[in-house]
DNA sequence: TACCATAATATGGCCTACCAAAATCATCTA
DNA sequence: TAGATGATTTTGGTAGGCCATATTATGGTA
């Protein structure tokens, strides 16, 4: 008993990430951070060499990323890094708007101050990262802001969908947050979400969340079509 | 030119579905139609034998279905058919409500009578299938109704999300459509969506689409919690 | 008989090696 | 210089094997 209890307490929290999962993370990361660029071919055997794993693993990883939408498969030519076109990006932002709006409304309807508090915490982290010019931190904490939004009302499925879609527009995100004034406007818009939630104002929270994504989408569109917005 | 045109016209309908894709469809189908039941173990080597393909393929297929949410992987035990719990089903219906509502609103805002016409066509097919007690047909045409809803406003990404989620609740859908009165209520609710779209009433279309899914969700919850069907 | 240690068995995770077909590239000839 | 020919690369797919772990018999002992 004692043994069991101690064993459980001591047990090294090893979710034994399998080699496949490690490889998956590595490749996904490589695509997200731009090591592999959109359109690049992903040659199986090259990946084997680079990752130091067998083709079995590489193939499973490629399949997985394919169903995530990060990799596209040309018939008889093989996998390439998926290219995100304009219109698709817009659609992804639109879906996020709908789902994040929904989650924000649900949060507001909970009338639980702890939610607004938790969100404010993330928001502070975001502001801090902006001040430090730590753009990776901004992205991470923004992600965690939204994760809180969904998990506080137990919407992990919706969070999964948002997360899945988000990786596909990740490079856009990293560009939008770098635009002029986004360090002020972004957090301000998110603060409006939190305020509405604290007031228990469902419609307001919904609208504020929609607005935030919509404005990010607009910036992304501008970035995609070349010119930087002055805003 | 002539050559090219003829070539394109004659070109044998590429059966280039790779073996992998065929296997994927087979297994997905087998899960959806209940050949494999939730909780069933999916033993790799058995699947190899049943599908007549190599383990490589089977593993890729399992990975793919895993990321679709149809298959779950227990650490150190291997893949099983995912089990859908109550709460998750509710979340899936909720997401569908948000996205289908969004699509319905967009359709209404197009003010294009062709959209309502196309939807009515699907609706007629649904009613016909109900009269014939062809439940598979009801599901198929309902699917096509929603596909129209999304594709008419070029929202294929959202349609993809809805589709992905829908396969996970497929067995629930086939139960909800069999409940008392659903043959009348379902089509009636969908007709309200179409009417609102025809009127160009965005809010009405949004609300009608939400209502339809919400009522399906309520029935599904009843089915899940109430009388458990004798599996 | 109850129970525990041990050996089989089953299975996932991972690897190497191989083959065929298609695409691509280089080369050589008419 | 255009076109045929051949070599190379790469994917799609197969076969089979190794190892670690988990389950299940199995059998022996108290």
PDB file of N, CA and C in Angstrom, chain B residues 68-163:
ATOM      1  N   UNK B  68      -8.850  11.837 -37.102  1.00  0.00           N
ATOM      2  CA  UNK B  68     -10.237  12.187 -37.411  1.00  0.00           C
ATOM      3  C   UNK B  68     -11.111  12.027 -36.176  1.00  0.00           C
ATOM      4  N   UNK B  69     -10.576  11.368 -35.175  1.00  0.00           N
ATOM      5  CA  UNK B  69     -11.350  11.184 -33.963  1.00  0.00           C
ATOM      6  C   UNK B  69     -12.203   9.932 -33.969  1.00  0.00           C
ATOM      7  N   UNK B  70     -12.061   9.120 -34.990  1.00  0.00           N
ATOM      8  CA  UNK B  70     -12.855   7.891 -35.053  1.00  0.00           C
ATOM      9  C   UNK B  70     -12.177   6.756 -34.312  1.00  0.00           C
ATOM     10  N   UNK B  71     -10.882   6.889 -34.135  1.00  0.00           N
ATOM     11  CA  UNK B  71     -10.109   5.845 -33.475  1.00  0.00           C
ATOM     12  C   UNK B  71      -9.339   6.475 -32.323  1.00  0.00           C
ATOM     13  N   UNK B  72      -9.277   5.792 -31.229  1.00  0.00           N
ATOM     14  CA  UNK B  72      -8.495   6.267 -30.092  1.00  0.00           C
ATOM     15  C   UNK B  72      -7.355   5.294 -29.843  1.00  0.00           C
ATOM     16  N   UNK B  73      -6.259   5.827 -29.345  1.00  0.00           N
ATOM     17  CA  UNK B  73      -5.106   4.980 -29.108  1.00  0.00           C
ATOM     18  C   UNK B  73      -4.817   4.892 -27.619  1.00  0.00           C
ATOM     19  N   UNK B  74      -4.984   3.709 -27.065  1.00  0.00           N
ATOM     20  CA  UNK B  74      -4.652   3.550 -25.660  1.00  0.00           C
ATOM     21  C   UNK B  74      -3.174   3.215 -25.548  1.00  0.00           C
ATOM     22  N   UNK B  75      -2.471   3.945 -24.702  1.00  0.00           N
ATOM     23  CA  UNK B  75      -1.032   3.687 -24.563  1.00  0.00           C
ATOM     24  C   UNK B  75      -0.802   2.249 -24.124  1.00  0.00           C
ATOM     25  N   UNK B  76       0.104   1.611 -24.763  1.00  0.00           N
ATOM     26  CA  UNK B  76       0.456   0.233 -24.436  1.00  0.00           C
ATOM     27  C   UNK B  76      -0.668  -0.771 -24.666  1.00  0.00           C
ATOM     28  N   UNK B  77      -1.726  -0.336 -25.308  1.00  0.00           N
ATOM     29  CA  UNK B  77      -2.783  -1.295 -25.610  1.00  0.00           C
ATOM     30  C   UNK B  77      -3.158  -1.263 -27.085  1.00  0.00           C
ATOM     31  N   UNK B  78      -2.941  -0.111 -27.701  1.00  0.00           N
ATOM     32  CA  UNK B  78      -3.239  -0.040 -29.110  1.00  0.00           C
ATOM     33  C   UNK B  78      -4.577   0.591 -29.419  1.00  0.00           C
ATOM     34  N   UNK B  79      -4.889   0.644 -30.691  1.00  0.00           N
ATOM     35  CA  UNK B  79      -6.049   1.393 -31.166  1.00  0.00           C
ATOM     36  C   UNK B  79      -7.370   0.670 -30.912  1.00  0.00           C
ATOM     37  N   UNK B  80      -8.365   1.457 -30.558  1.00  0.00           N
ATOM     38  CA  UNK B  80      -9.738   0.955 -30.462  1.00  0.00           C
ATOM     39  C   UNK B  80     -10.653   1.939 -31.186  1.00  0.00           C
ATOM     40  N   UNK B  81     -11.847   1.504 -31.486  1.00  0.00           N
ATOM     41  CA  UNK B  81     -12.832   2.413 -32.059  1.00  0.00           C
ATOM     42  C   UNK B  81     -13.253   3.390 -30.972  1.00  0.00           C
ATOM     43  N   UNK B  82     -13.186   4.663 -31.285  1.00  0.00           N
ATOM     44  CA  UNK B  82     -13.450   5.690 -30.286  1.00  0.00           C
ATOM     45  C   UNK B  82     -14.871   5.588 -29.766  1.00  0.00           C
ATOM     46  N   UNK B  83     -14.982   5.842 -28.478  1.00  0.00           N
ATOM     47  CA  UNK B  83     -16.309   5.853 -27.882  1.00  0.00           C
ATOM     48  C   UNK B  83     -16.764   7.280 -27.702  1.00  0.00           C
ATOM     49  N   UNK B  84     -18.004   7.513 -28.058  1.00  0.00           N
ATOM     50  CA  UNK B  84     -18.523   8.869 -28.008  1.00  0.00           C
ATOM     51  C   UNK B  84     -19.291   9.028 -26.716  1.00  0.00           C
ATOM     52  N   UNK B  85     -18.828   9.942 -25.884  1.00  0.00           N
ATOM     53  CA  UNK B  85     -19.633  10.119 -24.683  1.00  0.00           C
ATOM     54  C   UNK B  85     -20.564  11.291 -24.873  1.00  0.00           C
ATOM     55  N   UNK B  86     -21.623  11.152 -24.193  1.00  0.00           N
ATOM     56  CA  UNK B  86     -22.623  12.161 -23.973  1.00  0.00           C
ATOM     57  C   UNK B  86     -22.207  13.608 -24.254  1.00  0.00           C
ATOM     58  N   UNK B  87     -21.259  14.029 -23.434  1.00  0.00           N
ATOM     59  CA  UNK B  87     -20.862  15.423 -23.458  1.00  0.00           C
ATOM     60  C   UNK B  87     -20.205  15.795 -24.779  1.00  0.00           C
ATOM     61  N   UNK B  88     -19.411  14.886 -25.282  1.00  0.00           N
ATOM     62  CA  UNK B  88     -18.729  15.167 -26.531  1.00  0.00           C
ATOM     63  C   UNK B  88     -19.733  15.309 -27.672  1.00  0.00           C
ATOM     64  N   UNK B  89     -20.723  14.428 -27.659  1.00  0.00           N
ATOM     65  CA  UNK B  89     -21.767  14.516 -28.680  1.00  0.00           C
ATOM     66  C   UNK B  89     -22.442  15.882 -28.623  1.00  0.00           C
ATOM     67  N   UNK B  90     -22.717  16.329 -27.425  1.00  0.00           N
ATOM     68  CA  UNK B  90     -23.379  17.623 -27.261  1.00  0.00           C
ATOM     69  C   UNK B  90     -22.513  18.729 -27.859  1.00  0.00           C
ATOM     70  N   UNK B  91     -21.223  18.647 -27.569  1.00  0.00           N
ATOM     71  CA  UNK B  91     -20.316  19.669 -28.096  1.00  0.00           C
ATOM     72  C   UNK B  91     -20.284  19.662 -29.613  1.00  0.00           C
ATOM     73  N   UNK B  92     -20.331  18.465 -30.176  1.00  0.00           N
ATOM     74  CA  UNK B  92     -20.285  18.381 -31.631  1.00  0.00           C
ATOM     75  C   UNK B  92     -21.528  19.015 -32.250  1.00  0.00           C
ATOM     76  N   UNK B  93     -22.681  18.726 -31.662  1.00  0.00           N
ATOM     77  CA  UNK B  93     -23.904  19.353 -32.164  1.00  0.00           C
ATOM     78  C   UNK B  93     -23.826  20.865 -32.026  1.00  0.00           C
ATOM     79  N   UNK B  94     -23.233  21.293 -30.941  1.00  0.00           N
ATOM     80  CA  UNK B  94     -23.141  22.736 -30.702  1.00  0.00           C
ATOM     81  C   UNK B  94     -22.280  23.419 -31.766  1.00  0.00           C
ATOM     82  N   UNK B  95     -21.183  22.761 -32.104  1.00  0.00           N
ATOM     83  CA  UNK B  95     -20.315  23.336 -33.128  1.00  0.00           C
ATOM     84  C   UNK B  95     -21.028  23.361 -34.471  1.00  0.00           C
ATOM     85  N   UNK B  96     -21.679  22.262 -34.766  1.00  0.00           N
ATOM     86  CA  UNK B  96     -22.440  22.239 -36.019  1.00  0.00           C
ATOM     87  C   UNK B  96     -23.454  23.370 -36.044  1.00  0.00           C
ATOM     88  N   UNK B  97     -24.128  23.587 -34.932  1.00  0.00           N
ATOM     89  CA  UNK B  97     -25.116  24.663 -34.878  1.00  0.00           C
ATOM     90  C   UNK B  97     -24.468  25.996 -35.245  1.00  0.00           C
ATOM     91  N   UNK B  98     -23.309  26.257 -34.648  1.00  0.00           N
ATOM     92  CA  UNK B  98     -22.644  27.532 -34.907  1.00  0.00           C
ATOM     93  C   UNK B  98     -22.266  27.668 -36.382  1.00  0.00           C
ATOM     94  N   UNK B  99     -21.693  26.608 -36.944  1.00  0.00           N
ATOM     95  CA  UNK B  99     -21.201  26.713 -38.314  1.00  0.00           C
ATOM     96  C   UNK B  99     -22.334  26.669 -39.337  1.00  0.00           C
ATOM     97  N   UNK B 100     -23.309  25.822 -39.087  1.00  0.00           N
ATOM     98  CA  UNK B 100     -24.424  25.756 -40.035  1.00  0.00           C
ATOM     99  C   UNK B 100     -25.247  27.036 -39.955  1.00  0.00           C
ATOM    100  N   UNK B 101     -25.357  27.580 -38.761  1.00  0.00           N
ATOM    101  CA  UNK B 101     -26.033  28.855 -38.630  1.00  0.00           C
ATOM    102  C   UNK B 101     -25.309  29.938 -39.428  1.00  0.00           C
ATOM    103  N   UNK B 102     -24.004  29.926 -39.314  1.00  0.00           N
ATOM    104  CA  UNK B 102     -23.195  30.890 -40.051  1.00  0.00           C
ATOM    105  C   UNK B 102     -23.416  30.746 -41.558  1.00  0.00           C
ATOM    106  N   UNK B 103     -23.370  29.495 -42.021  1.00  0.00           N
ATOM    107  CA  UNK B 103     -23.538  29.261 -43.457  1.00  0.00           C
ATOM    108  C   UNK B 103     -24.927  29.697 -43.919  1.00  0.00           C
ATOM    109  N   UNK B 104     -25.926  29.387 -43.097  1.00  0.00           N
ATOM    110  CA  UNK B 104     -27.293  29.748 -43.478  1.00  0.00           C
ATOM    111  C   UNK B 104     -27.424  31.265 -43.613  1.00  0.00           C
ATOM    112  N   UNK B 105     -26.822  31.977 -42.652  1.00  0.00           N
ATOM    113  CA  UNK B 105     -26.866  33.435 -42.720  1.00  0.00           C
ATOM    114  C   UNK B 105     -26.203  33.942 -44.005  1.00  0.00           C
ATOM    115  N   UNK B 106     -25.048  33.381 -44.304  1.00  0.00           N
ATOM    116  CA  UNK B 106     -24.345  33.810 -45.517  1.00  0.00           C
ATOM    117  C   UNK B 106     -25.181  33.533 -46.764  1.00  0.00           C
ATOM    118  N   UNK B 107     -25.829  32.375 -46.784  1.00  0.00           N
ATOM    119  CA  UNK B 107     -26.685  32.050 -47.932  1.00  0.00           C
ATOM    120  C   UNK B 107     -27.782  33.097 -48.086  1.00  0.00           C
ATOM    121  N   UNK B 108     -28.405  33.437 -46.960  1.00  0.00           N
ATOM    122  CA  UNK B 108     -29.505  34.398 -47.007  1.00  0.00           C
ATOM    123  C   UNK B 108     -29.017  35.735 -47.547  1.00  0.00           C
ATOM    124  N   UNK B 109     -27.813  36.083 -47.152  1.00  0.00           N
ATOM    125  CA  UNK B 109     -27.298  37.395 -47.540  1.00  0.00           C
ATOM    126  C   UNK B 109     -26.892  37.474 -49.008  1.00  0.00           C
ATOM    127  N   UNK B 110     -26.875  36.318 -49.647  1.00  0.00           N
ATOM    128  CA  UNK B 110     -26.519  36.310 -51.073  1.00  0.00           C
ATOM    129  C   UNK B 110     -27.672  36.798 -51.934  1.00  0.00           C
ATOM    130  N   UNK B 111     -28.898  36.652 -51.429  1.00  0.00           N
ATOM    131  CA  UNK B 111     -30.077  37.004 -52.222  1.00  0.00           C
ATOM    132  C   UNK B 111     -30.034  36.383 -53.606  1.00  0.00           C
ATOM    133  N   UNK B 112     -29.786  35.088 -53.619  1.00  0.00           N
ATOM    134  CA  UNK B 112     -29.725  34.376 -54.892  1.00  0.00           C
ATOM    135  C   UNK B 112     -30.732  33.231 -54.843  1.00  0.00           C
ATOM    136  N   UNK B 113     -31.813  33.373 -55.598  1.00  0.00           N
ATOM    137  CA  UNK B 113     -32.892  32.379 -55.534  1.00  0.00           C
ATOM    138  C   UNK B 113     -32.409  30.969 -55.854  1.00  0.00           C
ATOM    139  N   UNK B 114     -31.335  30.873 -56.619  1.00  0.00           N
ATOM    140  CA  UNK B 114     -30.836  29.552 -56.993  1.00  0.00           C
ATOM    141  C   UNK B 114     -30.454  28.742 -55.766  1.00  0.00           C
ATOM    142  N   UNK B 115     -29.997  29.427 -54.723  1.00  0.00           N
ATOM    143  CA  UNK B 115     -29.613  28.725 -53.505  1.00  0.00           C
ATOM    144  C   UNK B 115     -30.832  28.043 -52.887  1.00  0.00           C
ATOM    145  N   UNK B 116     -31.877  28.816 -52.690  1.00  0.00           N
ATOM    146  CA  UNK B 116     -33.082  28.241 -52.090  1.00  0.00           C
ATOM    147  C   UNK B 116     -33.622  27.110 -52.963  1.00  0.00           C
ATOM    148  N   UNK B 117     -33.540  27.284 -54.250  1.00  0.00           N
ATOM    149  CA  UNK B 117     -34.014  26.234 -55.153  1.00  0.00           C
ATOM    150  C   UNK B 117     -33.232  24.944 -54.951  1.00  0.00           C
ATOM    151  N   UNK B 118     -31.916  25.078 -54.907  1.00  0.00           N
ATOM    152  CA  UNK B 118     -31.081  23.894 -54.747  1.00  0.00           C
ATOM    153  C   UNK B 118     -31.378  23.214 -53.414  1.00  0.00           C
ATOM    154  N   UNK B 119     -31.555  24.024 -52.379  1.00  0.00           N
ATOM    155  CA  UNK B 119     -31.838  23.445 -51.069  1.00  0.00           C
ATOM    156  C   UNK B 119     -33.190  22.736 -51.072  1.00  0.00           C
ATOM    157  N   UNK B 120     -34.150  23.357 -51.730  1.00  0.00           N
ATOM    158  CA  UNK B 120     -35.464  22.729 -51.809  1.00  0.00           C
ATOM    159  C   UNK B 120     -35.400  21.378 -52.498  1.00  0.00           C
ATOM    160  N   UNK B 121     -34.536  21.316 -53.477  1.00  0.00           N
ATOM    161  CA  UNK B 121     -34.356  20.051 -54.179  1.00  0.00           C
ATOM    162  C   UNK B 121     -33.913  18.953 -53.201  1.00  0.00           C
ATOM    163  N   UNK B 122     -32.915  19.253 -52.404  1.00  0.00           N
ATOM    164  CA  UNK B 122     -32.462  18.277 -51.411  1.00  0.00           C
ATOM    165  C   UNK B 122     -33.567  17.954 -50.424  1.00  0.00           C
ATOM    166  N   UNK B 123     -34.298  18.981 -50.046  1.00  0.00           N
ATOM    167  CA  UNK B 123     -35.379  18.802 -49.078  1.00  0.00           C
ATOM    168  C   UNK B 123     -36.432  17.844 -49.623  1.00  0.00           C
ATOM    169  N   UNK B 124     -36.715  17.997 -50.899  1.00  0.00           N
ATOM    170  CA  UNK B 124     -37.685  17.083 -51.522  1.00  0.00           C
ATOM    171  C   UNK B 124     -37.168  15.647 -51.470  1.00  0.00           C
ATOM    172  N   UNK B 125     -35.876  15.506 -51.749  1.00  0.00           N
ATOM    173  CA  UNK B 125     -35.268  14.171 -51.705  1.00  0.00           C
ATOM    174  C   UNK B 125     -35.395  13.572 -50.304  1.00  0.00           C
ATOM    175  N   UNK B 126     -35.190  14.411 -49.308  1.00  0.00           N
ATOM    176  CA  UNK B 126     -35.287  13.923 -47.924  1.00  0.00           C
ATOM    177  C   UNK B 126     -36.701  13.439 -47.644  1.00  0.00           C
ATOM    178  N   UNK B 127     -37.671  14.271 -48.010  1.00  0.00           N
ATOM    179  CA  UNK B 127     -39.072  13.894 -47.769  1.00  0.00           C
ATOM    180  C   UNK B 127     -39.409  12.589 -48.476  1.00  0.00           C
ATOM    181  N   UNK B 128     -38.909  12.483 -49.690  1.00  0.00           N
ATOM    182  CA  UNK B 128     -39.171  11.272 -50.464  1.00  0.00           C
ATOM    183  C   UNK B 128     -38.583  10.051 -49.768  1.00  0.00           C
ATOM    184  N   UNK B 129     -37.340  10.201 -49.303  1.00  0.00           N
ATOM    185  CA  UNK B 129     -36.697   9.081 -48.621  1.00  0.00           C
ATOM    186  C   UNK B 129     -37.461   8.700 -47.356  1.00  0.00           C
ATOM    187  N   UNK B 130     -37.947   9.713 -46.656  1.00  0.00           N
ATOM    188  CA  UNK B 130     -38.744   9.416 -45.453  1.00  0.00           C
ATOM    189  C   UNK B 130     -39.975   8.599 -45.831  1.00  0.00           C
ATOM    190  N   UNK B 131     -40.649   9.034 -46.895  1.00  0.00           N
ATOM    191  CA  UNK B 131     -41.857   8.297 -47.308  1.00  0.00           C
ATOM    192  C   UNK B 131     -41.531   6.856 -47.643  1.00  0.00           C
ATOM    193  N   UNK B 132     -40.361   6.662 -48.248  1.00  0.00           N
ATOM    194  CA  UNK B 132     -39.960   5.308 -48.652  1.00  0.00           C
ATOM    195  C   UNK B 132     -39.322   4.543 -47.495  1.00  0.00           C
ATOM    196  N   UNK B 133     -39.240   5.181 -46.351  1.00  0.00           N
ATOM    197  CA  UNK B 133     -38.572   4.565 -45.187  1.00  0.00           C
ATOM    198  C   UNK B 133     -37.125   4.195 -45.502  1.00  0.00           C
ATOM    199  N   UNK B 134     -36.538   4.977 -46.384  1.00  0.00           N
ATOM    200  CA  UNK B 134     -35.137   4.732 -46.769  1.00  0.00           C
ATOM    201  C   UNK B 134     -34.233   5.604 -45.899  1.00  0.00           C
ATOM    202  N   UNK B 135     -33.874   5.090 -44.751  1.00  0.00           N
ATOM    203  CA  UNK B 135     -33.164   5.911 -43.782  1.00  0.00           C
ATOM    204  C   UNK B 135     -31.752   6.278 -44.242  1.00  0.00           C
ATOM    205  N   UNK B 136     -31.118   5.378 -44.945  1.00  0.00           N
ATOM    206  CA  UNK B 136     -29.809   5.719 -45.494  1.00  0.00           C
ATOM    207  C   UNK B 136     -29.945   6.909 -46.441  1.00  0.00           C
ATOM    208  N   UNK B 137     -31.018   6.905 -47.201  1.00  0.00           N
ATOM    209  CA  UNK B 137     -31.269   8.012 -48.120  1.00  0.00           C
ATOM    210  C   UNK B 137     -31.503   9.313 -47.375  1.00  0.00           C
ATOM    211  N   UNK B 138     -32.219   9.233 -46.270  1.00  0.00           N
ATOM    212  CA  UNK B 138     -32.456  10.438 -45.480  1.00  0.00           C
ATOM    213  C   UNK B 138     -31.131  11.051 -45.045  1.00  0.00           C
ATOM    214  N   UNK B 139     -30.268  10.212 -44.521  1.00  0.00           N
ATOM    215  CA  UNK B 139     -28.968  10.709 -44.071  1.00  0.00           C
ATOM    216  C   UNK B 139     -28.180  11.313 -45.222  1.00  0.00           C
ATOM    217  N   UNK B 140     -28.157  10.596 -46.324  1.00  0.00           N
ATOM    218  CA  UNK B 140     -27.376  11.063 -47.470  1.00  0.00           C
ATOM    219  C   UNK B 140     -27.886  12.409 -47.968  1.00  0.00           C
ATOM    220  N   UNK B 141     -29.190  12.523 -48.094  1.00  0.00           N
ATOM    221  CA  UNK B 141     -29.729  13.767 -48.631  1.00  0.00           C
ATOM    222  C   UNK B 141     -29.662  14.911 -47.628  1.00  0.00           C
ATOM    223  N   UNK B 142     -29.742  14.577 -46.363  1.00  0.00           N
ATOM    224  CA  UNK B 142     -29.548  15.615 -45.356  1.00  0.00           C
ATOM    225  C   UNK B 142     -28.132  16.162 -45.468  1.00  0.00           C
ATOM    226  N   UNK B 143     -27.200  15.239 -45.609  1.00  0.00           N
ATOM    227  CA  UNK B 143     -25.817  15.630 -45.792  1.00  0.00           C
ATOM    228  C   UNK B 143     -25.696  16.553 -47.003  1.00  0.00           C
ATOM    229  N   UNK B 144     -26.355  16.159 -48.069  1.00  0.00           N
ATOM    230  CA  UNK B 144     -26.210  16.940 -49.294  1.00  0.00           C
ATOM    231  C   UNK B 144     -26.889  18.311 -49.157  1.00  0.00           C
ATOM    232  N   UNK B 145     -27.947  18.368 -48.348  1.00  0.00           N
ATOM    233  CA  UNK B 145     -28.574  19.659 -48.045  1.00  0.00           C
ATOM    234  C   UNK B 145     -27.550  20.607 -47.427  1.00  0.00           C
ATOM    235  N   UNK B 146     -26.846  20.083 -46.433  1.00  0.00           N
ATOM    236  CA  UNK B 146     -25.883  20.940 -45.752  1.00  0.00           C
ATOM    237  C   UNK B 146     -24.663  21.228 -46.606  1.00  0.00           C
ATOM    238  N   UNK B 147     -24.307  20.250 -47.393  1.00  0.00           N
ATOM    239  CA  UNK B 147     -23.179  20.513 -48.287  1.00  0.00           C
ATOM    240  C   UNK B 147     -23.513  21.666 -49.226  1.00  0.00           C
ATOM    241  N   UNK B 148     -24.730  21.656 -49.725  1.00  0.00           N
ATOM    242  CA  UNK B 148     -25.169  22.744 -50.590  1.00  0.00           C
ATOM    243  C   UNK B 148     -25.083  24.076 -49.850  1.00  0.00           C
ATOM    244  N   UNK B 149     -25.582  24.045 -48.614  1.00  0.00           N
ATOM    245  CA  UNK B 149     -25.578  25.252 -47.799  1.00  0.00           C
ATOM    246  C   UNK B 149     -24.180  25.871 -47.742  1.00  0.00           C
ATOM    247  N   UNK B 150     -23.186  25.009 -47.530  1.00  0.00           N
ATOM    248  CA  UNK B 150     -21.820  25.515 -47.405  1.00  0.00           C
ATOM    249  C   UNK B 150     -21.195  25.834 -48.762  1.00  0.00           C
ATOM    250  N   UNK B 151     -21.440  24.969 -49.726  1.00  0.00           N
ATOM    251  CA  UNK B 151     -20.716  25.164 -50.983  1.00  0.00           C
ATOM    252  C   UNK B 151     -21.287  26.322 -51.790  1.00  0.00           C
ATOM    253  N   UNK B 152     -22.546  26.637 -51.568  1.00  0.00           N
ATOM    254  CA  UNK B 152     -23.135  27.759 -52.294  1.00  0.00           C
ATOM    255  C   UNK B 152     -22.479  29.087 -51.914  1.00  0.00           C
ATOM    256  N   UNK B 153     -21.885  29.126 -50.748  1.00  0.00           N
ATOM    257  CA  UNK B 153     -21.183  30.344 -50.343  1.00  0.00           C
ATOM    258  C   UNK B 153     -19.677  30.077 -50.231  1.00  0.00           C
ATOM    259  N   UNK B 154     -19.255  28.987 -50.902  1.00  0.00           N
ATOM    260  CA  UNK B 154     -17.826  28.663 -50.985  1.00  0.00           C
ATOM    261  C   UNK B 154     -17.152  28.548 -49.625  1.00  0.00           C
ATOM    262  N   UNK B 155     -17.779  27.822 -48.724  1.00  0.00           N
ATOM    263  CA  UNK B 155     -17.175  27.607 -47.415  1.00  0.00           C
ATOM    264  C   UNK B 155     -16.756  26.153 -47.269  1.00  0.00           C
ATOM    265  N   UNK B 156     -15.816  25.734 -48.104  1.00  0.00           N
ATOM    266  CA  UNK B 156     -15.477  24.323 -48.068  1.00  0.00           C
ATOM    267  C   UNK B 156     -14.683  23.939 -46.833  1.00  0.00           C
ATOM    268  N   UNK B 157     -13.977  24.900 -46.240  1.00  0.00           N
ATOM    269  CA  UNK B 157     -13.241  24.567 -45.020  1.00  0.00           C
ATOM    270  C   UNK B 157     -14.224  24.253 -43.891  1.00  0.00           C
ATOM    271  N   UNK B 158     -15.202  25.129 -43.734  1.00  0.00           N
ATOM    272  CA  UNK B 158     -16.205  24.892 -42.688  1.00  0.00           C
ATOM    273  C   UNK B 158     -16.952  23.585 -42.958  1.00  0.00           C
ATOM    274  N   UNK B 159     -17.263  23.335 -44.216  1.00  0.00           N
ATOM    275  CA  UNK B 159     -17.923  22.087 -44.573  1.00  0.00           C
ATOM    276  C   UNK B 159     -17.046  20.905 -44.176  1.00  0.00           C
ATOM    277  N   UNK B 160     -15.772  21.034 -44.397  1.00  0.00           N
ATOM    278  CA  UNK B 160     -14.855  19.972 -43.998  1.00  0.00           C
ATOM    279  C   UNK B 160     -14.919  19.715 -42.504  1.00  0.00           C
ATOM    280  N   UNK B 161     -14.943  20.780 -41.735  1.00  0.00           N
ATOM    281  CA  UNK B 161     -15.013  20.627 -40.288  1.00  0.00           C
ATOM    282  C   UNK B 161     -16.313  19.934 -39.890  1.00  0.00           C
ATOM    283  N   UNK B 162     -17.414  20.432 -40.439  1.00  0.00           N
ATOM    284  CA  UNK B 162     -18.717  19.835 -40.113  1.00  0.00           C
ATOM    285  C   UNK B 162     -18.745  18.360 -40.491  1.00  0.00           C
ATOM    286  N   UNK B 163     -18.227  18.074 -41.651  1.00  0.00           N
ATOM    287  CA  UNK B 163     -18.208  16.710 -42.141  1.00  0.00           C
ATOM    288  C   UNK B 163     -17.393  15.809 -41.227  1.00  0.00           C
TER     289      UNK B 163
END
